[in-house]
Short mmCIF file of C-alpha atoms in Angstrom, two decimals:
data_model
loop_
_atom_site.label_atom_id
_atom_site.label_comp_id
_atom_site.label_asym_id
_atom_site.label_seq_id
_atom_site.Cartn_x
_atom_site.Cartn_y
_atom_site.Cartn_z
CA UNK A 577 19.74 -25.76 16.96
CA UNK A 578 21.91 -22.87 16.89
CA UNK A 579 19.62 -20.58 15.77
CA UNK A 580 16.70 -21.57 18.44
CA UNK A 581 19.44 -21.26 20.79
CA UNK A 582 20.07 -17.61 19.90
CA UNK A 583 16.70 -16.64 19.76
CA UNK A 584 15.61 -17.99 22.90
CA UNK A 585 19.36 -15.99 23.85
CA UNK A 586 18.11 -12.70 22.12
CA UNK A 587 14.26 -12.58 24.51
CA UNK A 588 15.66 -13.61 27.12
CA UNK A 589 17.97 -10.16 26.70
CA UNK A 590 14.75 -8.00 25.70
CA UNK A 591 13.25 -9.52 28.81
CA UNK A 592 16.09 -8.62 30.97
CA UNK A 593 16.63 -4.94 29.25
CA UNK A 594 12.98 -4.34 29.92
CA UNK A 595 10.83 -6.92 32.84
CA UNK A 596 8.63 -9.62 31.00
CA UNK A 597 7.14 -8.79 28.40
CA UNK A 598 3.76 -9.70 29.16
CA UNK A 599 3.78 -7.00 31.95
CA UNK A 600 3.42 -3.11 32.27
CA UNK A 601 6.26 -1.50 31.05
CA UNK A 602 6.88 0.62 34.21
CA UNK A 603 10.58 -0.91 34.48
CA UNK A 604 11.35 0.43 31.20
CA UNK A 605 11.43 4.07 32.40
CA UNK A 606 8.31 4.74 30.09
CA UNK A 607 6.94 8.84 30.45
CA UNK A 608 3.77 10.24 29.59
CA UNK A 609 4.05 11.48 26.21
CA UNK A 610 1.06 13.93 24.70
CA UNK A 611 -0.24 11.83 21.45
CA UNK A 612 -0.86 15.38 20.15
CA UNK A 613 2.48 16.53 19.80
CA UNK A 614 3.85 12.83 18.32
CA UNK A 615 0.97 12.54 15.79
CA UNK A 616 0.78 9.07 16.96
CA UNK A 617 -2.39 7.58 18.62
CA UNK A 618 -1.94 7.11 22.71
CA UNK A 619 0.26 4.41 23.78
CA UNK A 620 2.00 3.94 20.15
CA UNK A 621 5.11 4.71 19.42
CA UNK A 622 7.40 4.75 16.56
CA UNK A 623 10.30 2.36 16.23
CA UNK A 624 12.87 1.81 13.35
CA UNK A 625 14.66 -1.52 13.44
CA UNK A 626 15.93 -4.25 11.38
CA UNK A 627 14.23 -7.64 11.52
CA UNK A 628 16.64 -10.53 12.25
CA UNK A 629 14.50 -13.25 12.80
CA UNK A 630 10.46 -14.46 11.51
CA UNK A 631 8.35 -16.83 13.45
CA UNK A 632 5.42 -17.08 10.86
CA UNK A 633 3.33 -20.00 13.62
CA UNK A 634 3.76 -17.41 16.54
CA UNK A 635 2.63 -14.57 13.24
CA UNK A 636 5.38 -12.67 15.01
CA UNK A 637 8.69 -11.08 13.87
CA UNK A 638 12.29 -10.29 15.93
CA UNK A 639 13.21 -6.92 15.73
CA UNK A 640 16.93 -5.48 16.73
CA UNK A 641 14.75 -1.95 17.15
CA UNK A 642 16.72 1.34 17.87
CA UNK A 643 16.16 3.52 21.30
CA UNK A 644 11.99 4.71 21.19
CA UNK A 645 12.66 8.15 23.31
CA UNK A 646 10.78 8.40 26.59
CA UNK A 647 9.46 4.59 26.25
CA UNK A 648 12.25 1.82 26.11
CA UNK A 649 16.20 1.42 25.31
CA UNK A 650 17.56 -0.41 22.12
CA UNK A 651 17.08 -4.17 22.48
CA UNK A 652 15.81 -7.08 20.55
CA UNK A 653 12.31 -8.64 21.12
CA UNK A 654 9.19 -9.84 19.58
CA UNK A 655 6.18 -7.76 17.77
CA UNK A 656 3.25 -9.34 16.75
CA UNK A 657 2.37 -8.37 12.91
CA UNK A 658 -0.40 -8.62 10.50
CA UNK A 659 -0.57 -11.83 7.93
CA UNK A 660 0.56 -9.26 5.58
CA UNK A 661 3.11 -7.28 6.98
CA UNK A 662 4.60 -10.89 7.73
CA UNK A 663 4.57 -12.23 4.16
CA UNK A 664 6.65 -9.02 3.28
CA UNK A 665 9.21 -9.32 5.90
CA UNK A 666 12.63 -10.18 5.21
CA UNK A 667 15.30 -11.15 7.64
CA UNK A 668 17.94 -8.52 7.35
CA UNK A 669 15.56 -5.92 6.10
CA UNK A 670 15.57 -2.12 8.06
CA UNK A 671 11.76 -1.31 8.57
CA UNK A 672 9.89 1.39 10.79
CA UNK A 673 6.17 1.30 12.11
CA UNK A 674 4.78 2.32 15.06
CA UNK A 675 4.13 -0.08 18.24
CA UNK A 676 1.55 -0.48 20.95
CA UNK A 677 1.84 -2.50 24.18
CA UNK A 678 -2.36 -4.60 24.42
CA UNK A 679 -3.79 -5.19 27.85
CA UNK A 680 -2.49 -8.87 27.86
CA UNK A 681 0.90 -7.24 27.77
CA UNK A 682 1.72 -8.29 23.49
CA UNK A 683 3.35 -5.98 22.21
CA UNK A 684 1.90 -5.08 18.13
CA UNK A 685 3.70 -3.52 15.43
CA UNK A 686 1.65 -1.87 12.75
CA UNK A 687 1.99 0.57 9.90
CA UNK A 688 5.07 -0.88 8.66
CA UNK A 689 7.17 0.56 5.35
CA UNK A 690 10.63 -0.35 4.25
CA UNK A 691 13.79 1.65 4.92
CA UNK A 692 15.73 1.35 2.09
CA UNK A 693 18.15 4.76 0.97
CA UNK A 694 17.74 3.38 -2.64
CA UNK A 695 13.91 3.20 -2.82
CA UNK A 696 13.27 6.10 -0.75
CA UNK A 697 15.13 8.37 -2.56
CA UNK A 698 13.88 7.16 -6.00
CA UNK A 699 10.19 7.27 -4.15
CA UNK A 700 11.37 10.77 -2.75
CA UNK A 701 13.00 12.26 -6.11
CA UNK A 702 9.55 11.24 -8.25
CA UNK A 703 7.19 12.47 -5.71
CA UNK A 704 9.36 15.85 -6.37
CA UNK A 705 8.81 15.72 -9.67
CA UNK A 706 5.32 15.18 -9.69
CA UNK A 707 4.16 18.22 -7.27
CA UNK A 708 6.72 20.27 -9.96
CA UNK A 709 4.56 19.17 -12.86
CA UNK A 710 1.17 19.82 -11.25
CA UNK A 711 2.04 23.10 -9.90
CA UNK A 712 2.87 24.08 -13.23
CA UNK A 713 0.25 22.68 -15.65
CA UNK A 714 -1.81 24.73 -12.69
CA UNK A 715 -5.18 24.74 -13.75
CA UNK A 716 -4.83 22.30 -16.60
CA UNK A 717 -3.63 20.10 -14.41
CA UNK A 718 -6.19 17.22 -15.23
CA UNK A 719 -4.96 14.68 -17.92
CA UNK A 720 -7.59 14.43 -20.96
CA UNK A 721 -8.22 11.53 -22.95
CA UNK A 722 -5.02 11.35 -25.16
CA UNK A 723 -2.73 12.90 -22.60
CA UNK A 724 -0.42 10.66 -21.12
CA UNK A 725 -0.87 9.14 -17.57
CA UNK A 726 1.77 11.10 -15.11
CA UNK A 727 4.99 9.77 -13.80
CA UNK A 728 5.43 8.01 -10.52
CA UNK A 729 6.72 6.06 -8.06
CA UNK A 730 5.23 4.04 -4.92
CA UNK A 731 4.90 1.10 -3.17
CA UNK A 732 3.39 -1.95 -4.14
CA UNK A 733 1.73 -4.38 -1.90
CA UNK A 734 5.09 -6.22 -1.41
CA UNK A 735 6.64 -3.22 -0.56
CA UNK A 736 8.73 -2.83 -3.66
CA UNK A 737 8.89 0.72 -5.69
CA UNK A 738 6.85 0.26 -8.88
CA UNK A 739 7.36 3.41 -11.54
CA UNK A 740 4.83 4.21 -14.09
CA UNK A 741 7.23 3.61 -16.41
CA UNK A 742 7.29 -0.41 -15.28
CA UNK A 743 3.88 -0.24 -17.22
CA UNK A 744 5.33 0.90 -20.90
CA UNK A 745 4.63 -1.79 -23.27
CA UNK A 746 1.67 -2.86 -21.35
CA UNK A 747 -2.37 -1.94 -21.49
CA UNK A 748 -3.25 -0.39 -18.22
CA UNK A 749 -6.89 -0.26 -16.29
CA UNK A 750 -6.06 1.84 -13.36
CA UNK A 751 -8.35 3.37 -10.14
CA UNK A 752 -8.19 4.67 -6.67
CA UNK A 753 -9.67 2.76 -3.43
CA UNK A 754 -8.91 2.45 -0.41
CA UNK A 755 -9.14 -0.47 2.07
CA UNK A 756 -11.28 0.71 4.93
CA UNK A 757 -13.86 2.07 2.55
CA UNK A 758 -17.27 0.44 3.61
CA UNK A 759 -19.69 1.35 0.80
CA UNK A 760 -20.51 -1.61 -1.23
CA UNK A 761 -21.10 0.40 -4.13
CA UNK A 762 -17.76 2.40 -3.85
CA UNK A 763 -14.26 0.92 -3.66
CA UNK A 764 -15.34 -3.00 -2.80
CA UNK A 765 -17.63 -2.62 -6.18
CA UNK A 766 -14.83 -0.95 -8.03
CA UNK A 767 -12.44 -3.69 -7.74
CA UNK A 768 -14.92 -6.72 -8.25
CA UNK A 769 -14.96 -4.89 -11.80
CA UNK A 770 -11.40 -4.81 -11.86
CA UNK A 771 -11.03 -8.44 -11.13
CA UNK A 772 -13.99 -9.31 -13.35
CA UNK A 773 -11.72 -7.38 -16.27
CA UNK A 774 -8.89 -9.79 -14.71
CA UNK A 775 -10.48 -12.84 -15.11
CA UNK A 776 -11.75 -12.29 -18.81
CA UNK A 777 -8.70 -11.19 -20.17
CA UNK A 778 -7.04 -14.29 -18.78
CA UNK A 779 -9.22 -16.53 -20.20
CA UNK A 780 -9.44 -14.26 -23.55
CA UNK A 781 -5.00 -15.35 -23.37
CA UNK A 782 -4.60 -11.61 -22.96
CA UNK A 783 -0.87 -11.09 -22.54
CA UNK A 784 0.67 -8.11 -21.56
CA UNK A 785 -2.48 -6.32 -19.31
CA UNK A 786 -1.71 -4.86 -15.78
CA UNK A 787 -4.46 -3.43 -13.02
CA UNK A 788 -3.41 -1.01 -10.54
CA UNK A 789 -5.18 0.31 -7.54
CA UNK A 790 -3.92 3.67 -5.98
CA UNK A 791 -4.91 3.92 -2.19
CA UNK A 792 -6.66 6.84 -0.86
CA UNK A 793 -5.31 6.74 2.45
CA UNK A 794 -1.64 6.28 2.37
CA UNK A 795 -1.73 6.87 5.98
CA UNK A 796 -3.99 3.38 7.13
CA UNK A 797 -2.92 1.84 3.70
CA UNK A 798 0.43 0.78 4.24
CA UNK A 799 2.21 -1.97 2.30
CA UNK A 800 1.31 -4.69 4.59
CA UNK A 801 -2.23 -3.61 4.76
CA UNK A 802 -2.61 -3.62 0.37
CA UNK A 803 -1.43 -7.21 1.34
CA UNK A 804 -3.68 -8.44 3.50
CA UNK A 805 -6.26 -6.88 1.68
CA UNK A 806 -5.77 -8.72 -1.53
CA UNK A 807 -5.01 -11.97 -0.12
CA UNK A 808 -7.94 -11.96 1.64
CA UNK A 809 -9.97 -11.49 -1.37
CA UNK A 810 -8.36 -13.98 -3.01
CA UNK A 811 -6.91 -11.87 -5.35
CA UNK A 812 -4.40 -12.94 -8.20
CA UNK A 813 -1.61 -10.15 -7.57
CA UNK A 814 0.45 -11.60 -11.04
CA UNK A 815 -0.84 -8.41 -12.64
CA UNK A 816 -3.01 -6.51 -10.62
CA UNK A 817 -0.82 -4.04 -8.27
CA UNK A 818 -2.45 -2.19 -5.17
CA UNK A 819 0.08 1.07 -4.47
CA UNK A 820 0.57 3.35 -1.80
CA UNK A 821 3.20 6.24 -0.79
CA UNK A 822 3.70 10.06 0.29
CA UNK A 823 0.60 11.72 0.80
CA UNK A 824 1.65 14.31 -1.89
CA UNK A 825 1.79 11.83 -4.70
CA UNK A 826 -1.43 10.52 -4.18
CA UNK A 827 -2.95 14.00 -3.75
CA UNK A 828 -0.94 15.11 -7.23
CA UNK A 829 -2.09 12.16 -8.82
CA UNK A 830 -5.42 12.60 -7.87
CA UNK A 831 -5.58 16.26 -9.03
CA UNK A 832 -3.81 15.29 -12.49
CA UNK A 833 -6.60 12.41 -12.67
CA UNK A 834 -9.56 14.28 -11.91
CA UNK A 835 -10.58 11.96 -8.77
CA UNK A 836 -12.16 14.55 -5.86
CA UNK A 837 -11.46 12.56 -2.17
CA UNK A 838 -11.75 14.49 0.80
CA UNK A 839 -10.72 12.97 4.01
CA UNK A 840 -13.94 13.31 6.73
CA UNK A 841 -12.91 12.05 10.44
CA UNK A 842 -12.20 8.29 9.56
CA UNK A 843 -13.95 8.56 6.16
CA UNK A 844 -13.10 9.25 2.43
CA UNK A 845 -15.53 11.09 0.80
CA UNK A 846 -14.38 10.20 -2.82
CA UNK A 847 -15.26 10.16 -6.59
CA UNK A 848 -14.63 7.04 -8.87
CA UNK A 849 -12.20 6.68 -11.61
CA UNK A 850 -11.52 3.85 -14.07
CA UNK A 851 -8.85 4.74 -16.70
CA UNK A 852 -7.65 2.71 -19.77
CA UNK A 853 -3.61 3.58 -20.68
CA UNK A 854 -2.30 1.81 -23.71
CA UNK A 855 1.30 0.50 -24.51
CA UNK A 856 2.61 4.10 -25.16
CA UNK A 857 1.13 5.37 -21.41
CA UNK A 858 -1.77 6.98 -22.96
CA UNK A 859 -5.26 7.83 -21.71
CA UNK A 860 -7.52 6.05 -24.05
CA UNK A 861 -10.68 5.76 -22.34
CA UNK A 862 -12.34 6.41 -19.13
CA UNK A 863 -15.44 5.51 -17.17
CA UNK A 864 -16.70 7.29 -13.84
CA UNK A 865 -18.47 6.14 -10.96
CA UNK A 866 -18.77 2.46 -10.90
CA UNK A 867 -21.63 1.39 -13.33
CA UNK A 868 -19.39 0.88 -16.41
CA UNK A 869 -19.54 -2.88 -17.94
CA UNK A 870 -16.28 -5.05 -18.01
CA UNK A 871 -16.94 -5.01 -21.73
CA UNK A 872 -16.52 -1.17 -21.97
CA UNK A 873 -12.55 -1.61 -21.31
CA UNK A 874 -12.23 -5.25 -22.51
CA UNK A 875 -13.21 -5.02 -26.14
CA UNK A 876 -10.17 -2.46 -26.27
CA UNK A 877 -7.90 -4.76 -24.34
CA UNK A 878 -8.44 -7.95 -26.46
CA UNK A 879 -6.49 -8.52 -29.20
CA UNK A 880 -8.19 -7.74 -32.28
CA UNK A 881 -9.29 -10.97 -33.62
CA UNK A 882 -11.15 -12.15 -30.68
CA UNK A 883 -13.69 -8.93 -31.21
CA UNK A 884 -13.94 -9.08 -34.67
CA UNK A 885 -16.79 -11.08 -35.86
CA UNK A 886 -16.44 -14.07 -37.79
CA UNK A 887 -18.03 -13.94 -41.60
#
């Protein structure tokens, strides 16, 4: 009781601070900012803010947000979020995204990451080291077969930092998508291989096997997005991790990897990629494009006995 008491407590405030929130935002003092010098789209705005309360029927979390210059003070009030920006969310947890006001008067919050001084600096200090290692390696910068995969850090699609070295001890099939690509033959057909690689090393009893998807697009891509995208594929995210983070990783990454993308207006134009890494983070096999078998990367994921035939 308490707590519906200090919610309903908390809008009415944000209501107060600002008129209701299913009306124009004229009372909040809101300017007319040029999108061109924010980056930002017209009519969004970025926001940083902690979330102190989820209302997963409404889809909809509480945000205490800070002060968005030329647009609204500090307060507390409602955003509407995806299904997977909402399964992330945690109450306590510092976020920032960027918001838009609809013409029913909802306010949206999109593009969501996780503030957190411990993740972003481990993100941060790995990204560093990355763009070191590829600027020196120069023009061998691509990874052979029998090189080992590069060091990293991102974002999974829970929003938690995975490192490449999380995969040491494991057998890896890795690839780059992204979720807004809408070639059947390109990124959708890529992954129905990687969950048809899933689903046979399950049943095969296959312990110790991890997928990974790196996203092209870091900048649509976000967390929440990886999320949605899975669940609604009905993906099993056990062991297969869709990642995202700063631009420059991805682009280093891509360079060490030999993948070619090349952002065109809201298109990718992109090469394919599968990679196999073994226990010691090795390269050990490879397959371009997206016409390689599930049997190409399997019979070197299965344990021996199972590929061996019988006398």
């Amino acid at each position: 009781m308490l707590a519906n008491v200090r919610f309903t407590l908390v809008r009415l405030v944000a209501v107060a601070a600002c008129g209701a929130l299913m009306l124009p935002l004229a009372g909040c003092g809101k300017k007319s900012v040029d999108p061109a010098e924010t980056g930002l789209a017209e009519g969004h705005y970025e926001i940083t803010g902690q979330i102190v309360g989820l209302q997963p029927d409404r889809r909809t979390l509480l945000i205490d947000h800070e002060a968005i210059p030329d647009f609204m003070p500090a307060m507390v009030m409602e955003f509407k979020v995806s299904s997977g920006d909402l399964a992330n969310a945690v109450e306590g947890q510092r976020i920032r995204g960027e918001t838009y006001q609809d013409e029913a008067g909802t306010f949206h919050l999109e593009k969501i990451w996780p503030v957190d001084a411990v993740a972003d600096a481990t993100v941060a200090a790995a990204t560093s080291a990355l763009r070191e290692d590829t600027s020196i390696r120069g023009r061998g910068a691509y990874r052979e077969i029998g090189e080992n995969l590069p060091d990293f850090a991102l974002y999974d699609q829970d929003g938690k930092v995975v490192s490449g070295a999380r995969f040491r001890g494991k057998k890896v099939l890795l690839n780059f998508i992204y979720t807004r690509c809408p070639i059947a033959t390109m990124c959708p057909a890529a992954v129905a291989k990687m969950t048809a690689v899933q689903r046979a090393a399950a049943d095969a009893g296959v312990k110790d096997f991890e997928l990974v998807s790196i996203s092209f697009d870091p900048e649509f891509d976000t967390p929440g997005v990886l999320h949605t995208y899975a669940d609604d594929r009905g993906i099993d995210t056990s062991n297969y991790s869709f990642l995202t983070g700063p631009e420059s990783a991805i682009r280093d990454l891509l360079k060490q990897l030999g993948v070619i993308a090349e952002v065109q207006g809201p298109l990718i134009q992109h090469s394919l990629a599968t990679l196999l890494i073994d226990e010691r983070g090795r390269i050990i096999d490879r397959a371009d494009g997206t016409r390689w078998e599930p049997d190409q990367f399997l019979k070197r994921i299965l344990p021996r006995e199972t590929t061996e035939p019988t006398s």
